[in-house]
mmCIF file with all atom_site columns, C-alpha atoms in Angstrom:
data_model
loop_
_atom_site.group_PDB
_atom_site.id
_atom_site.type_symbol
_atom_site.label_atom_id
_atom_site.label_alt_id
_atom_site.label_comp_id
_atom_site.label_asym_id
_atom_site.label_entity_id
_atom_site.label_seq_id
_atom_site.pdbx_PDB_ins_code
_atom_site.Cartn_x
_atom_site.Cartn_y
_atom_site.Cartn_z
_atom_site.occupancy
_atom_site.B_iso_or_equiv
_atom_site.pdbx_formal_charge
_atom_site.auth_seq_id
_atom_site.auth_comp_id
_atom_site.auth_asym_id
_atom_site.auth_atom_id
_atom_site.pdbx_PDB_model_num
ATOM 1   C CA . UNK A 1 1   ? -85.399  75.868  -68.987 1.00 0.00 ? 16  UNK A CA 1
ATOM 2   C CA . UNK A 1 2   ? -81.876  77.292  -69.083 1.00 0.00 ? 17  UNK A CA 1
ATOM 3   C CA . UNK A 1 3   ? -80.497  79.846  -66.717 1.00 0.00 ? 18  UNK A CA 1
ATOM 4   C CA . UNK A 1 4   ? -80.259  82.259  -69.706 1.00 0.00 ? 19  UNK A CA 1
ATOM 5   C CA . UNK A 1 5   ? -84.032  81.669  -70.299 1.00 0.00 ? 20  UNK A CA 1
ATOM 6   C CA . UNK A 1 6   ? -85.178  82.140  -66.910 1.00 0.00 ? 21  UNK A CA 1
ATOM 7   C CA . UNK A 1 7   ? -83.244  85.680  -66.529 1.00 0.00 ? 22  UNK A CA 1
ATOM 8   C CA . UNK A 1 8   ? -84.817  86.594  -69.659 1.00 0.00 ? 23  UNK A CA 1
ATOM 9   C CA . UNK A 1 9   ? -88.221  86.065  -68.650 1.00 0.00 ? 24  UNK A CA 1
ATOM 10  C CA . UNK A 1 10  ? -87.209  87.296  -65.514 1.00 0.00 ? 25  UNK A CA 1
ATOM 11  C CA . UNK A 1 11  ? -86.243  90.465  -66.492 1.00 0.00 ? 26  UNK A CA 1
ATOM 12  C CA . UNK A 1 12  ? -89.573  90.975  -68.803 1.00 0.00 ? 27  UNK A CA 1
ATOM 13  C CA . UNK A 1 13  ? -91.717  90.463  -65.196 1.00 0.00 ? 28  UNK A CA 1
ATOM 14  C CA . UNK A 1 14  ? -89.638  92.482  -63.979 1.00 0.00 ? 29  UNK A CA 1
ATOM 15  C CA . UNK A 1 15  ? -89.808  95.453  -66.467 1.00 0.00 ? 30  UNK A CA 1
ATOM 16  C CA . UNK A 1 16  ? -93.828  94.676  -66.910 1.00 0.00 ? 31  UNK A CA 1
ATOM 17  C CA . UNK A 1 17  ? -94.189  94.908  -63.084 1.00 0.00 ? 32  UNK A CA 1
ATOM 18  C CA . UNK A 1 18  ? -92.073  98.023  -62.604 1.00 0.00 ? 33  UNK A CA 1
ATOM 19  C CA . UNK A 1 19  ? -94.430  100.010 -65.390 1.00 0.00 ? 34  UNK A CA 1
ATOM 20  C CA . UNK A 1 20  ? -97.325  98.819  -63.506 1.00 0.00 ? 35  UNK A CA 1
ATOM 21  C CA . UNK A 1 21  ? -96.686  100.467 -59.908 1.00 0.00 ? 36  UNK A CA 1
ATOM 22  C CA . UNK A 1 22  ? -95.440  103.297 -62.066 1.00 0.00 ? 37  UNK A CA 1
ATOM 23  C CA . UNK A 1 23  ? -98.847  103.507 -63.305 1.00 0.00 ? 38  UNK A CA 1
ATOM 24  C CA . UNK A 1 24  ? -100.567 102.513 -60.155 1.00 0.00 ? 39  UNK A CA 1
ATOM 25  C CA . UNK A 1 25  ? -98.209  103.712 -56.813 1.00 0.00 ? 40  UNK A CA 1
ATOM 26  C CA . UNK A 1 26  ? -100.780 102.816 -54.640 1.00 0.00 ? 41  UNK A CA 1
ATOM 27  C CA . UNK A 1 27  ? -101.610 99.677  -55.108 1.00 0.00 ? 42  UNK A CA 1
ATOM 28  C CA . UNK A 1 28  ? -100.425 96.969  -52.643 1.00 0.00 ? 43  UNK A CA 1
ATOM 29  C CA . UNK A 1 29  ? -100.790 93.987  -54.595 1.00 0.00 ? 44  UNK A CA 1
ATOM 30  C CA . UNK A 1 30  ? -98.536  95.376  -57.355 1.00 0.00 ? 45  UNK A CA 1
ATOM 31  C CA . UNK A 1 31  ? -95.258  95.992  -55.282 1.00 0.00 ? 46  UNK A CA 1
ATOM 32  C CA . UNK A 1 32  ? -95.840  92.874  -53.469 1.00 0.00 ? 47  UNK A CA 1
ATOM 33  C CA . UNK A 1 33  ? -95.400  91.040  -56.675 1.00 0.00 ? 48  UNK A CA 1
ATOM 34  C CA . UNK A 1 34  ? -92.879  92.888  -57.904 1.00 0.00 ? 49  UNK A CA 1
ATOM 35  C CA . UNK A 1 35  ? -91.420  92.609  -54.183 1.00 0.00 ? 50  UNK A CA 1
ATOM 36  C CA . UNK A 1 36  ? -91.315  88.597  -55.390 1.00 0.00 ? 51  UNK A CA 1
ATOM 37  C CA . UNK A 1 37  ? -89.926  88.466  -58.851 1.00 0.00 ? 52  UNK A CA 1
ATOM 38  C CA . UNK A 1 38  ? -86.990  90.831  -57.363 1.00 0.00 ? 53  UNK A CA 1
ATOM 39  C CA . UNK A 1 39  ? -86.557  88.295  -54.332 1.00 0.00 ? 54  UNK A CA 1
ATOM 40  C CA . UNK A 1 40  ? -86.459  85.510  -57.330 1.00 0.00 ? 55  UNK A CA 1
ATOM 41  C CA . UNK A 1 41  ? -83.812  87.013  -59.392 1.00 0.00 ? 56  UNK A CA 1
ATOM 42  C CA . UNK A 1 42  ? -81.844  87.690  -56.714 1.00 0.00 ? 57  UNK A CA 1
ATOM 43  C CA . UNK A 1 43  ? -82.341  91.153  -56.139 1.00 0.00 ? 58  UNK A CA 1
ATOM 44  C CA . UNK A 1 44  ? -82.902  91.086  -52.225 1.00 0.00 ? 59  UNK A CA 1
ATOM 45  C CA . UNK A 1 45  ? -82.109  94.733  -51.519 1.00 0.00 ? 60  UNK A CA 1
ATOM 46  C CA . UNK A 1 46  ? -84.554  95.603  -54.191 1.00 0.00 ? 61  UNK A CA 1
ATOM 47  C CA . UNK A 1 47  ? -87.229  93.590  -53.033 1.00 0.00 ? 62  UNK A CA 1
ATOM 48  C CA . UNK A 1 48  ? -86.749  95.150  -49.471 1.00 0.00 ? 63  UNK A CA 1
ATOM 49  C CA . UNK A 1 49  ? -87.382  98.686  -51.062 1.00 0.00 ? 64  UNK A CA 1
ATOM 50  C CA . UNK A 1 50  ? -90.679  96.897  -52.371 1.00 0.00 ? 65  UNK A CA 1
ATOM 51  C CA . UNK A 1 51  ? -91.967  96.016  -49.093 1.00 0.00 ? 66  UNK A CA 1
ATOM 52  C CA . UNK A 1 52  ? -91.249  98.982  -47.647 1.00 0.00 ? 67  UNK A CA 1
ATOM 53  C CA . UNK A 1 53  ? -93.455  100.273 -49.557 1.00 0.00 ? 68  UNK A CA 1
ATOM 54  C CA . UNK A 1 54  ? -96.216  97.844  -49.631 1.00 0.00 ? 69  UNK A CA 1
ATOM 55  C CA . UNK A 1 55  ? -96.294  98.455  -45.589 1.00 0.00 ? 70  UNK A CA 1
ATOM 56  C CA . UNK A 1 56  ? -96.326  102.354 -46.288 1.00 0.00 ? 71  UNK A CA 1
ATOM 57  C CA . UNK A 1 57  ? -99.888  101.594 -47.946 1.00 0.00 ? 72  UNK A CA 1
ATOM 58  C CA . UNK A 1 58  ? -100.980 98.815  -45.595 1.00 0.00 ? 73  UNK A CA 1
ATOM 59  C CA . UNK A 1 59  ? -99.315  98.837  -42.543 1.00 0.00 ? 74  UNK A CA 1
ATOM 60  C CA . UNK A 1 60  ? -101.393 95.822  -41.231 1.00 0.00 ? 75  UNK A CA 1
ATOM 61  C CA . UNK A 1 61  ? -100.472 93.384  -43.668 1.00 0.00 ? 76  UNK A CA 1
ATOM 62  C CA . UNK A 1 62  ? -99.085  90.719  -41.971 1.00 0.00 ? 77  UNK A CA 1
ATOM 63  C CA . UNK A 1 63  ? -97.971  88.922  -45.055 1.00 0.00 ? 78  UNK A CA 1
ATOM 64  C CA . UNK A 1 64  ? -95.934  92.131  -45.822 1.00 0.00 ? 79  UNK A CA 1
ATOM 65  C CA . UNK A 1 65  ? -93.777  92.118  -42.583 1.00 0.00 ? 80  UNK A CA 1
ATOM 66  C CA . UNK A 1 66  ? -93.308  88.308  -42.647 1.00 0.00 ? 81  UNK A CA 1
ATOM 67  C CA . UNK A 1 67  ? -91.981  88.020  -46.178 1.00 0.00 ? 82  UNK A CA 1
ATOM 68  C CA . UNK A 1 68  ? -89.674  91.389  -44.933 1.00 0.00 ? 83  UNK A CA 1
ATOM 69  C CA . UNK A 1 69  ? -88.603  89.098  -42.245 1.00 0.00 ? 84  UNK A CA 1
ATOM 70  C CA . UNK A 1 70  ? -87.964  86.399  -44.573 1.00 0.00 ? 85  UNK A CA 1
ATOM 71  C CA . UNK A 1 71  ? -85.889  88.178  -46.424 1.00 0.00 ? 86  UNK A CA 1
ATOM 72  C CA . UNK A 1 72  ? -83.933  89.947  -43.589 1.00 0.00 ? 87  UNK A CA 1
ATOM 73  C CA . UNK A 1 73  ? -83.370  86.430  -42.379 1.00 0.00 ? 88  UNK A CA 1
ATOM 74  C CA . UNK A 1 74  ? -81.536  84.946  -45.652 1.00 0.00 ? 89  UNK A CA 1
ATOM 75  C CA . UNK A 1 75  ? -79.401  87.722  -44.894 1.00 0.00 ? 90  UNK A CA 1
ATOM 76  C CA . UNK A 1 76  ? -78.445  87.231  -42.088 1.00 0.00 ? 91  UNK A CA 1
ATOM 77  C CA . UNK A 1 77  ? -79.848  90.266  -40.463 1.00 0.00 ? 92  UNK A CA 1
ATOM 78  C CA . UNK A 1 78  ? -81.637  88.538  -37.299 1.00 0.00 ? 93  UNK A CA 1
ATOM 79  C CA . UNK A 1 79  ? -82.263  92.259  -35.736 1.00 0.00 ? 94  UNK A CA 1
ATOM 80  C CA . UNK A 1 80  ? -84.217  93.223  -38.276 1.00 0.00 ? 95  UNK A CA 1
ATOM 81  C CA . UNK A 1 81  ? -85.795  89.778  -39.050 1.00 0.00 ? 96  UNK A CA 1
ATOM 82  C CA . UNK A 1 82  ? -86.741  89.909  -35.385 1.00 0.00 ? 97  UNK A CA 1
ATOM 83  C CA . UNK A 1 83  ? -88.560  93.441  -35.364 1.00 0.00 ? 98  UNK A CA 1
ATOM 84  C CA . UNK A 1 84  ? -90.800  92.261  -38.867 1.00 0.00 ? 99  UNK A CA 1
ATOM 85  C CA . UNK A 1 85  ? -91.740  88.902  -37.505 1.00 0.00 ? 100 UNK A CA 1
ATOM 86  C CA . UNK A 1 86  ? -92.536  90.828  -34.146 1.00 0.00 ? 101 UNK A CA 1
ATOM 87  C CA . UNK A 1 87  ? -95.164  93.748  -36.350 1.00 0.00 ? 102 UNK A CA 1
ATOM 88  C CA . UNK A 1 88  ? -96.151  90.396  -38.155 1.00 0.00 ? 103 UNK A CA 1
ATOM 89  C CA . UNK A 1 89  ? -97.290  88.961  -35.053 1.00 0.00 ? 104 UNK A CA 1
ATOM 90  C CA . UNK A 1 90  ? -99.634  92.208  -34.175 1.00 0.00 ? 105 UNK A CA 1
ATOM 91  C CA . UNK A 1 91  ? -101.603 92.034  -37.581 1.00 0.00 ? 106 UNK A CA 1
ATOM 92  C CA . UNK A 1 92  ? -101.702 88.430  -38.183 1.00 0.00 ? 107 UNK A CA 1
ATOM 93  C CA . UNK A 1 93  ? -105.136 86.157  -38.220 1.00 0.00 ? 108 UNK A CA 1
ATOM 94  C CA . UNK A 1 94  ? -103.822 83.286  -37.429 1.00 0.00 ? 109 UNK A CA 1
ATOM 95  C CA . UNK A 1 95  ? -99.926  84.168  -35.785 1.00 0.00 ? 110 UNK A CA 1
ATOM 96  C CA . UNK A 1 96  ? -98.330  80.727  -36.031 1.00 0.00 ? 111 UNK A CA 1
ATOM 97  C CA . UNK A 1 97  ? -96.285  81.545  -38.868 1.00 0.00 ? 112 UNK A CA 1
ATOM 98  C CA . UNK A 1 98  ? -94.324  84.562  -37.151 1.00 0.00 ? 113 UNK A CA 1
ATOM 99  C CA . UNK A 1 99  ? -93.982  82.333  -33.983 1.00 0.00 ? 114 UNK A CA 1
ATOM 100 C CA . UNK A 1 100 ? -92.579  79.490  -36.033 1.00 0.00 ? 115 UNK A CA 1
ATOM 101 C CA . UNK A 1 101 ? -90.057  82.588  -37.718 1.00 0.00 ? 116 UNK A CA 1
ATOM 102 C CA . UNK A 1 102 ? -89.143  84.065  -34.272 1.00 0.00 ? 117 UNK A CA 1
ATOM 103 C CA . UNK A 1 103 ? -88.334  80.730  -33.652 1.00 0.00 ? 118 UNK A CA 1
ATOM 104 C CA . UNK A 1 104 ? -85.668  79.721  -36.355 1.00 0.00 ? 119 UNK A CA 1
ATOM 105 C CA . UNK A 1 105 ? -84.057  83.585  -35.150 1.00 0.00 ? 120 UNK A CA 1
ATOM 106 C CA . UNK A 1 106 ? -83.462  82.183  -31.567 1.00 0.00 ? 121 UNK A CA 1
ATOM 107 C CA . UNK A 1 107 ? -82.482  78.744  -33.272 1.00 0.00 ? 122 UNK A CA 1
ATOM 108 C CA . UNK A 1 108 ? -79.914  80.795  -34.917 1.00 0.00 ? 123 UNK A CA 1
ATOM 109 C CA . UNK A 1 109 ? -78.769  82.524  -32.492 1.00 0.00 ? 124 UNK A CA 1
ATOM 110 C CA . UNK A 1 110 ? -78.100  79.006  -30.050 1.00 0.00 ? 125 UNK A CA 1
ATOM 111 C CA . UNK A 1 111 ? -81.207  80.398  -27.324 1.00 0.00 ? 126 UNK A CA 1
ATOM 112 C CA . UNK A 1 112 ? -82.877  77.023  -27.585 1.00 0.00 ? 127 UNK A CA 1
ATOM 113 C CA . UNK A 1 113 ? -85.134  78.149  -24.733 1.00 0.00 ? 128 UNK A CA 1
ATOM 114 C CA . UNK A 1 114 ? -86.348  81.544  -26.339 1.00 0.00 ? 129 UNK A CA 1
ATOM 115 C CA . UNK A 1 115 ? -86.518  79.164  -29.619 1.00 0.00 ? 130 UNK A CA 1
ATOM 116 C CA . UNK A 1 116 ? -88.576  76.653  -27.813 1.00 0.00 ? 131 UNK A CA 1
ATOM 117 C CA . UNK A 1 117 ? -90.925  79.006  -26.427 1.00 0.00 ? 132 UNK A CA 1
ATOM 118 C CA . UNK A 1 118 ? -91.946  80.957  -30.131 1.00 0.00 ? 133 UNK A CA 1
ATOM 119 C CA . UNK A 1 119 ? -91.970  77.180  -31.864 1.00 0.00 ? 134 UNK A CA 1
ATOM 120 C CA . UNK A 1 120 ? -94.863  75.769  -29.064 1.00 0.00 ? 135 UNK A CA 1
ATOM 121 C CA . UNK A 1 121 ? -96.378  79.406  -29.684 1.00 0.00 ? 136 UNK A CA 1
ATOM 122 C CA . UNK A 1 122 ? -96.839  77.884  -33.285 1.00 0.00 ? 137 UNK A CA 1
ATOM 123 C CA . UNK A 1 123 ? -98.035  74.643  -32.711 1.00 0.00 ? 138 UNK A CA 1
ATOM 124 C CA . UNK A 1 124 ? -100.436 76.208  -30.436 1.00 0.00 ? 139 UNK A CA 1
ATOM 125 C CA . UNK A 1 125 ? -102.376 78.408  -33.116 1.00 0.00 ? 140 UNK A CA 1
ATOM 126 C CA . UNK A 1 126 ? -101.614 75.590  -35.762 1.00 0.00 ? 141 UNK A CA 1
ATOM 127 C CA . UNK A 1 127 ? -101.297 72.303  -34.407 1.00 0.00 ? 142 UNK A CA 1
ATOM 128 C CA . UNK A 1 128 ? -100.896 70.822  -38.487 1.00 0.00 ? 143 UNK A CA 1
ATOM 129 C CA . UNK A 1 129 ? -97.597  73.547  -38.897 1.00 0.00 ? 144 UNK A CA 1
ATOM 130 C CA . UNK A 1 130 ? -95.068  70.530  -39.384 1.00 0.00 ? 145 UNK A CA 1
ATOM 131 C CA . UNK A 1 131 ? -92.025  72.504  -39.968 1.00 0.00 ? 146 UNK A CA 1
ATOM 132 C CA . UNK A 1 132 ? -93.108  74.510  -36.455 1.00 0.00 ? 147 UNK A CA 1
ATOM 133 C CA . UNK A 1 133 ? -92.535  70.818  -34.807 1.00 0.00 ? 148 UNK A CA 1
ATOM 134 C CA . UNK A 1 134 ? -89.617  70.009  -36.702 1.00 0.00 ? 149 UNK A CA 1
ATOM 135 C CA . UNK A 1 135 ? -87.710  72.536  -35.114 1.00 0.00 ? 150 UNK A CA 1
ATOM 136 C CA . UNK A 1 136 ? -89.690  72.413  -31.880 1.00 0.00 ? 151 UNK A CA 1
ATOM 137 C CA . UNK A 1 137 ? -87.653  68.626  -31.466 1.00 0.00 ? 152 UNK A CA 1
ATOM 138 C CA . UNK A 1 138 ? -84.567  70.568  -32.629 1.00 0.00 ? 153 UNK A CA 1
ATOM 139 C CA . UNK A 1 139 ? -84.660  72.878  -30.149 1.00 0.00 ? 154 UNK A CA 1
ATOM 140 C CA . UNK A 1 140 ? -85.708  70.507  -27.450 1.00 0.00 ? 155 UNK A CA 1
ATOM 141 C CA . UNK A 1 141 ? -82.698  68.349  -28.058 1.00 0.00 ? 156 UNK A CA 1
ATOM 142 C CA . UNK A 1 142 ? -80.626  70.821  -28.071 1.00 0.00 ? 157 UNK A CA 1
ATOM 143 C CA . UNK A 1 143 ? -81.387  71.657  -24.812 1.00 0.00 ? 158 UNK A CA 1
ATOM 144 C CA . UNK A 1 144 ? -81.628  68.244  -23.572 1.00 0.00 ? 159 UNK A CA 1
ATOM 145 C CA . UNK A 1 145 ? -85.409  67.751  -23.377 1.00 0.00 ? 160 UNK A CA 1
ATOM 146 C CA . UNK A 1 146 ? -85.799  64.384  -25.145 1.00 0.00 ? 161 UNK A CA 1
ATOM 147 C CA . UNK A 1 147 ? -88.350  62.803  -23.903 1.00 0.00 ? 162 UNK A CA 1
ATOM 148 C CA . UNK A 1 148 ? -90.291  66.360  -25.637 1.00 0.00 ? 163 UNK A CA 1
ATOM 149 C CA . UNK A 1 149 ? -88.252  66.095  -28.723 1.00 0.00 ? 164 UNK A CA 1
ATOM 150 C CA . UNK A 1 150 ? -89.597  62.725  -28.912 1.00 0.00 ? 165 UNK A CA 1
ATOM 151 C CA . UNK A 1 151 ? -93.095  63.659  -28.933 1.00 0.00 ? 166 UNK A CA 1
ATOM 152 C CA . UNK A 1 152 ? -92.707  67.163  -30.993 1.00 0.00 ? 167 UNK A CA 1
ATOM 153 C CA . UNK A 1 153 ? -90.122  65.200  -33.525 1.00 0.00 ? 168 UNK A CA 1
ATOM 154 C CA . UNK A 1 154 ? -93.768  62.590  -33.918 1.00 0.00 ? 169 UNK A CA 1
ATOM 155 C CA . UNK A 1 155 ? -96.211  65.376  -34.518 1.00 0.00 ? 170 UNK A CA 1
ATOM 156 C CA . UNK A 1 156 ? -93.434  67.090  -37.118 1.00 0.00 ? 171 UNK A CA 1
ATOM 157 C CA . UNK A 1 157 ? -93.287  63.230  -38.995 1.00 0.00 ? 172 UNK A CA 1
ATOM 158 C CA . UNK A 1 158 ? -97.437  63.228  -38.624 1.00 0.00 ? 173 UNK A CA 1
ATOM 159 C CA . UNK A 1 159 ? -98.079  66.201  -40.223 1.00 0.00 ? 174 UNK A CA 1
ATOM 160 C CA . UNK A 1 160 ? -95.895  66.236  -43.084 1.00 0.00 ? 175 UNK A CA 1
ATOM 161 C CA . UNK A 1 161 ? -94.654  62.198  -43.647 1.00 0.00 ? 176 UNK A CA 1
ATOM 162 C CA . UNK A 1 162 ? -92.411  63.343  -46.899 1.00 0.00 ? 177 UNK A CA 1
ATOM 163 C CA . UNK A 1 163 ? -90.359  65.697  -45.338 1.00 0.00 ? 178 UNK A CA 1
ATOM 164 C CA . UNK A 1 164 ? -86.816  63.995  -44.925 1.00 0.00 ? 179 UNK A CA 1
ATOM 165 C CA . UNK A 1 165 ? -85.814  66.486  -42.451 1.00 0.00 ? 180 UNK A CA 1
ATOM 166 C CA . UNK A 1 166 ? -88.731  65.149  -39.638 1.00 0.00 ? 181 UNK A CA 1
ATOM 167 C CA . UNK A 1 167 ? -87.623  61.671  -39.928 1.00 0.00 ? 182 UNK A CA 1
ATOM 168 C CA . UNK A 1 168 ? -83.601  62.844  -39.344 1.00 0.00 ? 183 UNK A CA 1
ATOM 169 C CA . UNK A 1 169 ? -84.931  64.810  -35.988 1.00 0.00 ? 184 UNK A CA 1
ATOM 170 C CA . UNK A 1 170 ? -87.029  61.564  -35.278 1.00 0.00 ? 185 UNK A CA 1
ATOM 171 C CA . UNK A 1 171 ? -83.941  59.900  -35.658 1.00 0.00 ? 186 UNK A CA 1
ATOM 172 C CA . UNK A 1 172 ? -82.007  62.150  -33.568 1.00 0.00 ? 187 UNK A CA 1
ATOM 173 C CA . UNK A 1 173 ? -84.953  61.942  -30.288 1.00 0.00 ? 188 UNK A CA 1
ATOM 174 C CA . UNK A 1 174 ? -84.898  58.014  -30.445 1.00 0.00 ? 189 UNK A CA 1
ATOM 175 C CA . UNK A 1 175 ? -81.243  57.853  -30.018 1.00 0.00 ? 190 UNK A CA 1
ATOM 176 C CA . UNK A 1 176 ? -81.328  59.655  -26.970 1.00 0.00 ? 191 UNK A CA 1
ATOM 177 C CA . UNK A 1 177 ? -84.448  58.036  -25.515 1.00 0.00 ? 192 UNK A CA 1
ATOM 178 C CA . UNK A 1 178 ? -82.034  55.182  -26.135 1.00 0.00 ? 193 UNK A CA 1
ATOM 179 C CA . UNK A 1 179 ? -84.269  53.486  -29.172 1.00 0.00 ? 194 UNK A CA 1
ATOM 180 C CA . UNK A 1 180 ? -81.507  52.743  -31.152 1.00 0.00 ? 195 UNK A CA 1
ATOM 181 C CA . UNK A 1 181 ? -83.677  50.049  -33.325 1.00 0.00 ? 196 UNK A CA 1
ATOM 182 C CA . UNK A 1 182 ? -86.534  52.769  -34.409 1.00 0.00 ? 197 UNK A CA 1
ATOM 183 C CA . UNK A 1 183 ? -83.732  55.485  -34.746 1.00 0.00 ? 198 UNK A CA 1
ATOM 184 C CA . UNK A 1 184 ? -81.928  53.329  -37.710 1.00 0.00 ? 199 UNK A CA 1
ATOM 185 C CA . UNK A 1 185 ? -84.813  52.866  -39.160 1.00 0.00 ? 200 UNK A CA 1
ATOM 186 C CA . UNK A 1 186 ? -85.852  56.720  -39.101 1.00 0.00 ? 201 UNK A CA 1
ATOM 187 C CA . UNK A 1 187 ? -82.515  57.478  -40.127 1.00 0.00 ? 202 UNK A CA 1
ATOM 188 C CA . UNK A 1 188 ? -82.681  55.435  -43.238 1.00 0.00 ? 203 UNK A CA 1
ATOM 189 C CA . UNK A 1 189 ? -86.385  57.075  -43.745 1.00 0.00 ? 204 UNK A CA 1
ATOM 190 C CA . UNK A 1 190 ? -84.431  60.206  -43.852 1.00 0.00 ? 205 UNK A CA 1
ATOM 191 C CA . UNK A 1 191 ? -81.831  59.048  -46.362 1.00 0.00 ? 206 UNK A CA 1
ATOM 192 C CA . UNK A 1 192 ? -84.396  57.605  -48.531 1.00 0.00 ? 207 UNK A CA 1
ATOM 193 C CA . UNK A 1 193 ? -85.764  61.050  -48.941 1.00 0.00 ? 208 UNK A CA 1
ATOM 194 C CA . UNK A 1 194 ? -83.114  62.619  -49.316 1.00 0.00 ? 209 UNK A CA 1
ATOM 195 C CA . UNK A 1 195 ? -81.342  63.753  -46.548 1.00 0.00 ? 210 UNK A CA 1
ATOM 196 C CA . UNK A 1 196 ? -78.001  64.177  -46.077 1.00 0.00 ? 211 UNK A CA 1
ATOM 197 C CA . UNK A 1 197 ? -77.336  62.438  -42.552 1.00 0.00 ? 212 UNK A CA 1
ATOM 198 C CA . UNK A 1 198 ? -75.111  63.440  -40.445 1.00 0.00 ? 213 UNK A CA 1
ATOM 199 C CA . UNK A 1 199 ? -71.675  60.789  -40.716 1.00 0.00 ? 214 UNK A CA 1
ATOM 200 C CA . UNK A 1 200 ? -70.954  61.279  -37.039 1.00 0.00 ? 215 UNK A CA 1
ATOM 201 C CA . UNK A 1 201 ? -74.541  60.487  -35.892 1.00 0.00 ? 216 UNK A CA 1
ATOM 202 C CA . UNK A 1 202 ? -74.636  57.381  -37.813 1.00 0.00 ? 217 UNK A CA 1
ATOM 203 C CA . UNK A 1 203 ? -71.341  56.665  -36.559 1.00 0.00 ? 218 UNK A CA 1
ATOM 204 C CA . UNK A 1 204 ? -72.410  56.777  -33.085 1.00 0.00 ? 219 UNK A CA 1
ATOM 205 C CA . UNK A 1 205 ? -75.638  55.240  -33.688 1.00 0.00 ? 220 UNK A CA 1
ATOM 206 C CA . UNK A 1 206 ? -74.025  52.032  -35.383 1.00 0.00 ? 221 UNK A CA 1
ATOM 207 C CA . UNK A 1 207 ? -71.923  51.787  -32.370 1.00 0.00 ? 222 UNK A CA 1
ATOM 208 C CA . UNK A 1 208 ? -75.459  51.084  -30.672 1.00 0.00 ? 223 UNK A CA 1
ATOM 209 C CA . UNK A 1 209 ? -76.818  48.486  -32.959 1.00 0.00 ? 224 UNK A CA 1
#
């Protein structure tokens, strides 16, 4: 499908979903998908608005204040992100997902200890939340904790074996537990799935071989 295409049938969700919370104002389900198809086309301010409004109706969806965040966080507006995730987290079932969110604001911000802290809060209410370990490792090698990053980096590469991303961080924890051999060959795990390797890490690492 071309660009041209999609912005075309873009625009006709769009205009079908706007006459339908015209028709029905109330009706939480209706500006959360519109809240979506704007946040697809681009239309992030809009999409905001849409939200807004889906938390003036229910202000106990969790869902609602997570995508906010979401959206807060792509641009760039951590604050903000923060405060949603942090509602998020009073509503939610099951909370991992705003733990894992707080997380990659702290991550952001360099506070790998505030970042590790909200990322174990995830794995805690879902052990299976890969991406929550991912960044877990991240975190923990950032602030030096390898042996941890080893183990969280191994969960992250249980849980979701595809994701080129858990193999890098993998990768990353071996080197510095100083197992060079299994860290080439997570590295090249990474690559094969496509991820874009670091040059000075496999620099440094070939120096070890």
């Amino acid at each position: 499908m071309s660009d041209t295409q999609l912005n075309e049938d873009l625009s006709k969700v769009i205009a079908e979903l706007e006459e339908k919370v015209k028709e029905l104002p109330g009706n939480f389900v209706a500006h959360h998908h519109l809240a979506m198809v704007y946040h697809k086309a681009g239309r992030h301010n809009d999409a905001i608005g849409e939200l807004k409004k889906c938390l003036q109706i229910d202000e106990a969806s969790a869902e609602a204040h997570i995508n906010l965040g979401a959206l807060y966080f792509e641009l760039g507006q951590l604050d903000e992100s923060l405060e949603a995730n942090k509602k998020a987290l009073l509503h939610a079932v099951n909370p991992a997902q705003a733990h894992c969110n707080i997380g990659l604001i702290h991550q952001q911000r360099g506070d790998n200890d505030k970042a590790i802290d909200s990322y174990t809060k995830a794995t805690i209410n879902d052990p299976k939340l890969a991406f929550a370990w991912i960044n877990l490792a991240a975190s923990q090698i950032g602030a030096g904790a390898f042996d941890k990053a080893l183990t969280a980096a191994r969960k992250g590469v249980e849980h979701d074996p595809d994701y080129p991303m858990a193999h890098n961080n993998l990768a990353v924890a071996q080197f510095y537990t100083e197992d060079y051999q299994a860290a080439e060959k997570s590295m090249k795990k990474a690559e094969d799935l496509g991820y874009a390797v670091e040059p000075m890490f496999k620099k440094v690492l070939a120096e070890k071989l």
